[in-house]
């Protein structure tokens, strides 16, 4: 008795309910009599008969006496067209001659006593489908089990795939077992670990078209990747081609509902033009209210560069995302597939979505059910299937067996066991001109999950930038940065979309409850990427420093390198060991270009306090006009007096430099004023709902530790906003002036944290405001979020923001259905106001919400009146109930920068320049070589202000300069490198190589809009 009380918990979907809904929605009730209900479905199912085709009308009768009924379809003259009898389940399949237009027939139902009833039935023309069954396994590196266990299982799956390919090699071509390796990492590991004869079998199966390896090594939150990281993750494509002879023609993007615009150019650079996306909305996404109901499938996705991908995408309303084929029985058995697949195809042709609201992950508000979406228009469908109804499922022979029996039985639809690329080749050949073209970012609805691992994410984002500088320094020193690819790979493993167990709050040793083990490994790889980056930076700076010697009359010399593209004045930090210059010797830093002293700040490392650290002095100085990708020499000479002590500026909360005056409201806990002295304008909107830099802590009235709960929530107002608190009552810890500038440090009280510290820096001569927020996060399983507010006194929303491999903007196109309540940006956004451009940059925290703070549950309504010029940095959250860690704690740092400029400076340029202070920190290294370092010099330069040198590497001894354009149109830039003789240009991964013309010692490089290229320099740097 009590078992009736028990209900299924949240989480896994109910396939029976989904399938019953499909049966109901794909048929109509034509007769209800004597306690019987008769439903009929005209299906796209055809059988050959004497050279012609007959199409199927399927009858379902429910009621006590539904078996053994005689059915007849008759025309208007009473002539018989088709007959049949219901089976024990009350079902019958009637075959009628194919119709070219709607034909009205009469359905008569009889039992042993005679006529039960009759009803008219319209038989309509049906589409002749080509069904491409793409068998794969979705790779979650974790989630269902610990990471190592999952990866070993995937190698086992490839063993099985090779065997099944061999066993079915003599089957009819359409029915042969075919396997698409969704993520190439298991294939790469398998090829490296298996004996030569097994590898040869794999390669033969690949070349025979039975196994396809796709481009991405794992399923990435692409917006978490830097552009360099994203491109490097596609370097394995060429390895598969050149080492194994395995052609890579397509990519798969699974689970994550969105991909950054840079994916288009990156895949094209790898020679890949096909992308199968299967988006698991899981209730956290409502694309049908942001234009997704107008997104056809397939479609052509075009980048600003003009390059395109041919994209097929499957979403939850089409059938459990990447289990679309599982939903219709293609892994369960022939009878179930024969029942469901024709109904499904008929629904694709006739309805906006084959499944309506109520399907797992498909929740809608009234009037928001995607009714405007047009049905599929092609005769081809890409149908993913997995070997079981789960992530990380292995291969099964069942789909191939179903395809073989199906094609022996039915003429249409035609089932083909296909690789991913097979489908795209068919569409490209037959339907390309019919497809929609969409441009811009495909903003990821799941990006909010990035805030669920804020501390390690911040470390990875720092690593991405440090790695660029480290590789550049090694390369300029004439060496290859060994280990840089591996460090990027660790960052990518963190950016892989599986961040925790299915039930991350549990701490078992295996399965989906192994949350503790999985997060330990996941976070460790993030921290390790940063540690490796710092190792490479230290080695690169020392190697670079050894290429130059100090000035002859100096105690020591530092070479200060600007790894950014353009000249700037900024702070440099250096360490002067006591074995180079004793700590009791007063010093002066001298700019070797001018002979003028450079004021500096000193902080001695006290051996009594830090006996475990190198002893000496940390120096901080603002170095003016350091050329981009160039250097300035600072000489250390004996000074007349010790460096001055900091000057206490009091407790009124005001600091300033040549460019800005900043006032902090101690009582309210935020910056009340940022006055731009050059523009004569206030940058803070004093009338905004939140203060500038204000700490905001939200708690939600939803319970933790219920799998997929957030995907089942609907909220249309602030009902579930349980509590909102702000940081207040700031106390001044430090307010001082040093030779490097002025600094204010305050500490506040606030919910959710043990302590909260804000540091504001205005460096002397630097036209930028730097902010650092540090918080001691309290652990809690409660649903929470932390925001920092930045209300700007400008007249509208941001014009542009940086994306991975591209630029987004308020008035720039995006793929229909993209998320709009939040944006995962790379580092900067900019506002272009009348007479003033304002830029805002972030280092660790990529998530922003423009104008308001939105509820974190679909359909994500705003909780505040919209203020278009306010940025809310969504620093951290634990909204997700699965896949991400369920709580966060510990000291965590978030850094930001703000700058402004008059004279119509484009937002893209100011944004990049502002972010450079965070992402391209000056590197000061001791000159330890023989030849005296020049006073200044430039290693590489580019003459277009919209073209960035992102990094410099070496390949086979040649210098490789990587360029990225921020311009919204094609540009031609001159790249200068000393002693450049020839230059070869490619699209970033060594393909499509062209010779660049060289004029006056500069390579003339053409870049498409927002394009990325790599220039190989043939010369002797």
Short mmCIF file of C-alpha atoms in Angstrom, two decimals, residues 16 30 66 79 83 126 230 248 372 416 432 496 510 534 549 577 671 677 693 701 763 789 984:
data_model
loop_
_atom_site.label_atom_id
_atom_site.label_comp_id
_atom_site.label_asym_id
_atom_site.label_seq_id
_atom_site.Cartn_x
_atom_site.Cartn_y
_atom_site.Cartn_z
CA UNK A 16 7.28 6.53 -20.74
CA UNK A 30 -11.90 9.82 -34.77
CA UNK A 66 -10.28 -3.29 -28.08
CA UNK A 79 -14.95 0.48 -52.15
CA UNK A 83 -8.34 -3.59 -44.02
CA UNK A 126 3.66 12.33 -46.21
CA UNK A 230 40.41 27.15 -27.92
CA UNK A 248 38.46 14.95 -39.31
CA UNK A 372 5.98 30.50 -33.79
CA UNK A 416 21.14 4.91 -42.37
CA UNK A 432 22.42 24.15 -48.70
CA UNK A 496 35.37 21.13 -19.86
CA UNK A 510 32.40 5.84 -7.16
CA UNK A 534 53.83 30.84 -13.34
CA UNK A 549 73.45 42.48 -19.38
CA UNK A 577 67.44 39.91 -4.21
CA UNK A 671 32.47 54.41 -4.34
CA UNK A 677 39.47 65.36 -14.57
CA UNK A 693 31.66 48.59 -6.39
CA UNK A 701 14.20 30.34 -1.20
CA UNK A 763 48.74 54.78 -10.06
CA UNK A 789 27.66 46.64 -9.02
CA UNK A 984 53.81 33.12 -44.13
#
